[in-house]
Amino acid sequence: MELDDSILNKFGFIARGPKDAINIDPLQTGGKLTEDARKALLEWGDGYSVCDFCGGVLDLIKKPPIEELIHNALPAFLDTDAVRITHGARESKFAVMHSMGQEGDYVVLDELAHYSSFVAAQRARLNVKTVPHSGSPEYKTDVEAYATAIEEVISETGKAPALAQVTYPDGSYGNLADVKRISDICHSYDVPLMLNGAYSVGRMPIHAKKMGVDFVVGSGHKSMASSGPIGVLGVKEDYADIVFRKSPTHKVKELELLGCTARGATVMTMIASFPEVVRRTQNWDNEVADARWFSAKLEDMGIIQMGDKPHNHDLMFFEAPVFYEISQTAKKGRYFLYKELKKRNIHGIKSGLTKYFKLSTFQVGRENLSYIADSFQEIIDTYQK
Amino acid sequence: MELDDSILNKFGFIARGPKDAINIDPLQTGGKLTEDARKALLEWGDGYSVCDFCGGVLDLIKKPPIEELIHNALPAFLDTDAVRITHGARESKFAVMHSMGQEGDYVVLDELAHYSSFVAAQRARLNVKTVPHSGSPEYKTDVEAYATAIEEVISETGKAPALAQVTYPDGSYGNLADVKRISDICHSYDVPLMLNGAYSVGRMPIHAKKMGVDFVVGSGHKSMASSGPIGVLGVKEDYADIVFRKSPTHKVKELELLGCTARGATVMTMIASFPEVVRRTQNWDNEVADARWFSAKLEDMGIIQMGDKPHNHDLMFFEAPVFYEISQTAKKGRYFLYKELKKRNIHGIKSGLTKYFKLSTFQVGRENLSYIADSFQEIIDTYQK
């Protein structure tokens, strides 16, 4: 194929439709850039921009304050010992699994773990044992079953799992499990515990040590108002020399990071947003209050919130028989809801979903949430006439 | 440590000093964003922005034209069968090494390979056998020694190496090895060959099949005018099912990509710059002419260009005894050169270097190159008075 203008003209600058809508997509509410991050994007957008200031180790760059972020601020923010930045939560999880496990070892995952946790384990050539949840409507992870899972691995293989993981919250129902209890169970078997905080780090306070977790994983583009891909990885000192082991030939380069990770615009947007990200986690109680208030509004319309109740996180899953019923006869079928919301500048419920959907109220604000709830009611009223 | 304002005020927006200088840093000349890419950055900068349009597989997104880029345009551009985007060249190399090799296998690298090639092999738990070069002043990779290296591995382990790699060009001297000959040698032993084109893909025409390479690796932030981290990985169809193997449990997710890679601003800046990147590779002869012209100018001043001569790439390494001599008595010692250049708005020779340094003439243009050469002469004249 010749790359002539008829092909090349398909590329270039492309506008992004929904960028100014009221956004309730759980993937996006925590990743929206701050004003400072938008400025940083343009300032540092060129490839390798931060490398001007690098003596060979990204996390030791003093100006801009990358070392300060990675070695002082983030360990304090996460309440952990050693931190590095990675290309994202999944890359953080893979780095831990790949360094803590040997081919054929087991890792214990909650059944509600994100697909990328399973995929990371598979890429690391580890086996997975899952911990079940209670099913509908609460989908509560069976915390005590971490013991069962670990014992099954020991009895099948003669060896404890290399690692256990808990997803906090899970990405479907926004449930927050009792991590301290899981940690006590895992540690009684000498199994280290990783917390996948892709939906918590940067939204709510996370104290790794207080919770008893050995590894904590966060996502810059999901929850830290950063332009991705970027993630964070916090490690308890006991394991830092394993996960951050260095090359035998290139003494300052860390193997699991392939020597360097999120240079350029990604780390500089994380730095730009960091003050606001820290402050917003201190406002978490109000975010939970907003989520509960919105959930109650929807429940009044016959839309049922699944998962923890009362809910403790902005990510919520709903069952909406009323919308499903409408979709059976509506002109646009199951796309009516997406289109009605789009008309009202509301974005984030996946096109085609009516009976079940998830959304996030994070930083949407009471006024917009009120508008969204009123819109739901208006749509119901219009179609039920 | 409390994250109070005295800490948080260190972060936020931070200005980037050298952003408007004439840049000759080899890491940066090919990564400078195009105007379209700068617009795309802001448009798509929010975390997960392209995910609105995703049905579960990043490279199958139709609008924006990510599928068109990855499945049509990039395979044509690289002359290869299957392409994916990754977080960078090193991540591409690791994906290939990790999927092609089993723990303990060997990979053959040219001695001039970038450190990240060694680190990727080490992370994949592979052993490395190196192919030597001719040393100063040419540093030519001994192409025929690929056979020796492969035979050594076979005689030591009873098994051929899992993979060989050639760095094209190497990142120190900008030398372009005879890849076709290396490929013939490797293939005669059934060893697949990977081309690390971090400094070539996006700067000069690269035809993987014509050169006989099985894997081709490129860097978005180094040479494709993209905001990083982002890279490309091209694979011959024979190996696509190995490198891009899917999860047994999550059927559409590719393990080596952990299911998804460069979503958001990174891929959208690559798309934005792609037309210009394709066109500039067609202008490669002029770039080489500029490099040679600049090299000759410096040689006239007694500054010696190492590596291939005449040179075939914009990345060049110089030995400058004249600057070294000046540094012995100059007031600012070995920092005089950096400071003199900075005064003249020229950026990219590392602070503190005088005797040996590398630079890149890519897209700097004859006028700026002339200004830089004149500045070198002026600095020499000033200090030699």
Short mmCIF file of N, CA and C in Angstrom, two decimals, chain B residues 152-239:
data_model
loop_
_atom_site.label_atom_id
_atom_site.label_comp_id
_atom_site.label_asym_id
_atom_site.label_seq_id
_atom_site.Cartn_x
_atom_site.Cartn_y
_atom_site.Cartn_z
N GLU B 152 28.66 -19.68 19.01
CA GLU B 152 29.10 -19.81 20.42
C GLU B 152 27.93 -20.22 21.32
N VAL B 153 26.78 -19.59 21.11
CA VAL B 153 25.61 -19.95 21.92
C VAL B 153 25.23 -21.41 21.68
N ILE B 154 25.25 -21.80 20.42
CA ILE B 154 24.89 -23.20 20.11
C ILE B 154 25.88 -24.16 20.76
N SER B 155 27.16 -23.83 20.67
CA SER B 155 28.13 -24.79 21.21
C SER B 155 28.09 -24.81 22.74
N GLU B 156 27.74 -23.66 23.34
CA GLU B 156 27.68 -23.63 24.81
C GLU B 156 26.41 -24.24 25.37
N THR B 157 25.30 -24.09 24.64
CA THR B 157 24.00 -24.49 25.21
C THR B 157 23.30 -25.57 24.40
N GLY B 158 23.81 -25.88 23.23
CA GLY B 158 23.15 -26.88 22.38
C GLY B 158 21.90 -26.36 21.71
N LYS B 159 21.72 -25.05 21.77
CA LYS B 159 20.45 -24.47 21.29
C LYS B 159 20.76 -23.09 20.69
N ALA B 160 20.10 -22.78 19.59
CA ALA B 160 20.31 -21.46 18.99
C ALA B 160 19.72 -20.37 19.89
N PRO B 161 20.21 -19.15 19.78
CA PRO B 161 19.60 -18.05 20.55
C PRO B 161 18.13 -17.87 20.15
N ALA B 162 17.35 -17.35 21.07
CA ALA B 162 15.92 -17.14 20.78
C ALA B 162 15.73 -15.99 19.80
N LEU B 163 16.71 -15.11 19.72
CA LEU B 163 16.52 -13.85 19.00
C LEU B 163 17.88 -13.16 18.82
N ALA B 164 18.00 -12.42 17.72
CA ALA B 164 19.15 -11.51 17.58
C ALA B 164 18.59 -10.11 17.37
N GLN B 165 19.40 -9.12 17.67
CA GLN B 165 18.94 -7.73 17.51
C GLN B 165 20.04 -6.88 16.91
N VAL B 166 19.64 -5.94 16.09
CA VAL B 166 20.60 -4.95 15.59
C VAL B 166 20.03 -3.55 15.84
N THR B 167 20.89 -2.66 16.29
CA THR B 167 20.47 -1.30 16.61
C THR B 167 20.77 -0.43 15.39
N TYR B 168 19.74 0.22 14.87
CA TYR B 168 19.82 0.83 13.54
C TYR B 168 19.21 2.20 13.52
N PRO B 169 20.01 3.24 13.67
CA PRO B 169 21.43 3.23 13.99
C PRO B 169 21.62 3.05 15.49
N ASP B 170 22.87 2.80 15.90
CA ASP B 170 23.16 2.81 17.32
C ASP B 170 23.01 4.24 17.84
N GLY B 171 22.80 4.38 19.13
CA GLY B 171 22.49 5.68 19.70
C GLY B 171 23.72 6.48 20.10
N SER B 172 24.90 5.92 19.88
CA SER B 172 26.11 6.66 20.23
C SER B 172 26.76 7.31 19.01
N TYR B 173 26.91 6.53 17.94
CA TYR B 173 27.66 7.03 16.78
C TYR B 173 26.79 7.24 15.55
N GLY B 174 25.54 6.79 15.62
CA GLY B 174 24.66 6.96 14.47
C GLY B 174 25.07 6.12 13.27
N ASN B 175 25.67 4.96 13.54
CA ASN B 175 26.09 4.07 12.45
C ASN B 175 24.95 3.19 11.96
N LEU B 176 24.90 3.01 10.66
CA LEU B 176 23.89 2.13 10.07
C LEU B 176 24.59 0.87 9.56
N ALA B 177 24.30 -0.25 10.20
CA ALA B 177 24.95 -1.51 9.82
C ALA B 177 24.27 -2.12 8.60
N ASP B 178 24.91 -3.11 8.00
CA ASP B 178 24.34 -3.81 6.85
C ASP B 178 23.34 -4.85 7.35
N VAL B 179 22.12 -4.40 7.53
CA VAL B 179 21.10 -5.24 8.16
C VAL B 179 20.77 -6.46 7.29
N LYS B 180 20.75 -6.27 5.99
CA LYS B 180 20.40 -7.39 5.11
C LYS B 180 21.39 -8.55 5.32
N ARG B 181 22.65 -8.21 5.43
CA ARG B 181 23.67 -9.24 5.64
C ARG B 181 23.49 -9.92 7.01
N ILE B 182 23.20 -9.11 8.03
CA ILE B 182 22.97 -9.67 9.38
C ILE B 182 21.76 -10.60 9.35
N SER B 183 20.73 -10.16 8.66
CA SER B 183 19.52 -10.98 8.56
C SER B 183 19.80 -12.30 7.86
N ASP B 184 20.57 -12.26 6.77
CA ASP B 184 20.90 -13.51 6.07
C ASP B 184 21.65 -14.46 7.00
N ILE B 185 22.59 -13.92 7.75
CA ILE B 185 23.34 -14.76 8.68
C ILE B 185 22.41 -15.36 9.73
N CYS B 186 21.62 -14.52 10.38
CA CYS B 186 20.72 -15.01 11.44
C CYS B 186 19.76 -16.06 10.90
N HIS B 187 19.18 -15.77 9.74
CA HIS B 187 18.18 -16.69 9.20
C HIS B 187 18.81 -18.02 8.78
N SER B 188 20.09 -18.00 8.43
CA SER B 188 20.73 -19.27 8.07
C SER B 188 20.83 -20.19 9.30
N TYR B 189 20.69 -19.61 10.47
CA TYR B 189 20.63 -20.41 11.71
C TYR B 189 19.20 -20.47 12.27
N ASP B 190 18.24 -20.01 11.49
CA ASP B 190 16.84 -19.94 11.96
C ASP B 190 16.65 -19.06 13.19
N VAL B 191 17.46 -18.04 13.31
CA VAL B 191 17.32 -17.09 14.42
C VAL B 191 16.62 -15.85 13.89
N PRO B 192 15.48 -15.49 14.46
CA PRO B 192 14.79 -14.27 14.00
C PRO B 192 15.55 -13.02 14.43
N LEU B 193 15.37 -11.97 13.65
CA LEU B 193 16.13 -10.73 13.88
C LEU B 193 15.19 -9.56 14.18
N MET B 194 15.54 -8.82 15.22
CA MET B 194 14.78 -7.62 15.58
C MET B 194 15.62 -6.38 15.25
N LEU B 195 14.97 -5.39 14.66
CA LEU B 195 15.64 -4.13 14.37
C LEU B 195 15.17 -3.08 15.37
N ASN B 196 16.11 -2.54 16.16
CA ASN B 196 15.76 -1.44 17.04
C ASN B 196 15.91 -0.14 16.25
N GLY B 197 14.78 0.39 15.81
CA GLY B 197 14.78 1.59 15.00
C GLY B 197 14.35 2.82 15.77
N ALA B 198 14.70 2.90 17.06
CA ALA B 198 14.28 4.06 17.87
C ALA B 198 14.75 5.36 17.24
N TYR B 199 15.93 5.31 16.59
CA TYR B 199 16.46 6.51 15.93
C TYR B 199 16.26 6.50 14.42
N SER B 200 15.49 5.58 13.90
CA SER B 200 15.29 5.57 12.45
C SER B 200 13.81 5.62 12.06
N VAL B 201 12.96 4.83 12.71
CA VAL B 201 11.54 4.83 12.37
C VAL B 201 10.95 6.21 12.63
N GLY B 202 10.51 6.89 11.58
CA GLY B 202 9.97 8.23 11.75
C GLY B 202 10.95 9.31 11.30
N ARG B 203 12.20 8.89 11.07
CA ARG B 203 13.20 9.84 10.54
C ARG B 203 13.56 9.48 9.10
N MET B 204 13.75 8.19 8.86
CA MET B 204 14.22 7.74 7.54
C MET B 204 13.34 6.57 7.09
N PRO B 205 13.32 6.25 5.81
CA PRO B 205 12.50 5.12 5.36
C PRO B 205 13.01 3.82 5.96
N ILE B 206 12.10 3.01 6.46
CA ILE B 206 12.45 1.70 7.03
C ILE B 206 11.54 0.66 6.39
N HIS B 207 12.16 -0.33 5.75
CA HIS B 207 11.39 -1.39 5.09
C HIS B 207 11.77 -2.72 5.72
N ALA B 208 11.00 -3.12 6.70
CA ALA B 208 11.36 -4.31 7.49
C ALA B 208 11.54 -5.54 6.59
N LYS B 209 10.57 -5.78 5.73
CA LYS B 209 10.66 -6.99 4.90
C LYS B 209 11.84 -6.92 3.94
N LYS B 210 12.00 -5.77 3.32
CA LYS B 210 13.09 -5.62 2.37
C LYS B 210 14.44 -5.85 3.06
N MET B 211 14.54 -5.42 4.31
CA MET B 211 15.78 -5.60 5.06
C MET B 211 15.89 -7.00 5.65
N GLY B 212 14.77 -7.74 5.61
CA GLY B 212 14.79 -9.10 6.14
C GLY B 212 14.66 -9.20 7.65
N VAL B 213 14.10 -8.15 8.29
CA VAL B 213 13.96 -8.25 9.74
C VAL B 213 12.56 -8.73 10.12
N ASP B 214 12.52 -9.50 11.19
CA ASP B 214 11.28 -10.14 11.63
C ASP B 214 10.49 -9.25 12.60
N PHE B 215 11.23 -8.42 13.32
CA PHE B 215 10.60 -7.50 14.28
C PHE B 215 11.20 -6.12 14.06
N VAL B 216 10.35 -5.11 14.09
CA VAL B 216 10.87 -3.74 13.98
C VAL B 216 10.26 -2.89 15.09
N VAL B 217 11.12 -2.13 15.74
CA VAL B 217 10.75 -1.38 16.92
C VAL B 217 10.99 0.10 16.66
N GLY B 218 10.04 0.94 17.02
CA GLY B 218 10.22 2.38 16.87
C GLY B 218 9.76 3.11 18.12
N SER B 219 10.18 4.36 18.23
CA SER B 219 9.85 5.17 19.39
C SER B 219 9.09 6.41 18.96
N GLY B 220 7.88 6.58 19.50
CA GLY B 220 7.08 7.75 19.18
C GLY B 220 7.68 9.03 19.68
N HIS B 221 8.15 9.01 20.95
CA HIS B 221 8.68 10.23 21.55
C HIS B 221 10.09 10.53 21.08
N LYS B 222 10.80 9.53 20.55
CA LYS B 222 12.15 9.81 20.08
C LYS B 222 12.14 10.25 18.62
N SER B 223 11.32 9.63 17.79
CA SER B 223 11.45 9.88 16.35
C SER B 223 10.14 10.01 15.57
N MET B 224 9.00 10.05 16.26
CA MET B 224 7.74 10.14 15.52
C MET B 224 6.90 11.34 15.95
N ALA B 225 7.56 12.35 16.50
CA ALA B 225 6.88 13.60 16.84
C ALA B 225 5.65 13.39 17.71
N SER B 226 5.77 12.43 18.64
CA SER B 226 4.64 12.10 19.51
C SER B 226 4.98 12.43 20.96
N SER B 227 3.95 12.74 21.73
CA SER B 227 4.14 12.95 23.15
C SER B 227 4.17 11.59 23.82
N GLY B 228 5.26 11.27 24.47
CA GLY B 228 5.46 9.94 24.99
C GLY B 228 4.80 9.70 26.31
N PRO B 229 4.95 8.51 26.85
CA PRO B 229 5.65 7.40 26.23
C PRO B 229 4.77 6.64 25.24
N ILE B 230 5.32 6.43 24.04
CA ILE B 230 4.64 5.61 23.05
C ILE B 230 5.67 5.05 22.07
N GLY B 231 5.47 3.81 21.68
CA GLY B 231 6.34 3.18 20.70
C GLY B 231 5.53 2.34 19.74
N VAL B 232 6.20 1.84 18.72
CA VAL B 232 5.53 0.93 17.79
C VAL B 232 6.29 -0.39 17.75
N LEU B 233 5.57 -1.43 17.42
CA LEU B 233 6.17 -2.75 17.29
C LEU B 233 5.59 -3.43 16.06
N GLY B 234 6.44 -3.72 15.10
CA GLY B 234 6.02 -4.43 13.90
C GLY B 234 6.53 -5.86 13.94
N VAL B 235 5.69 -6.79 13.54
CA VAL B 235 6.02 -8.21 13.65
C VAL B 235 5.66 -8.91 12.34
N LYS B 236 6.55 -9.76 11.88
CA LYS B 236 6.28 -10.58 10.70
C LYS B 236 5.19 -11.59 11.06
N GLU B 237 4.35 -11.92 10.10
CA GLU B 237 3.19 -12.74 10.44
C GLU B 237 3.55 -14.08 11.10
N ASP B 238 4.71 -14.62 10.75
CA ASP B 238 5.13 -15.90 11.35
C ASP B 238 5.15 -15.85 12.88
N TYR B 239 5.41 -14.68 13.42
CA TYR B 239 5.57 -14.57 14.87
C TYR B 239 4.44 -13.80 15.55
#
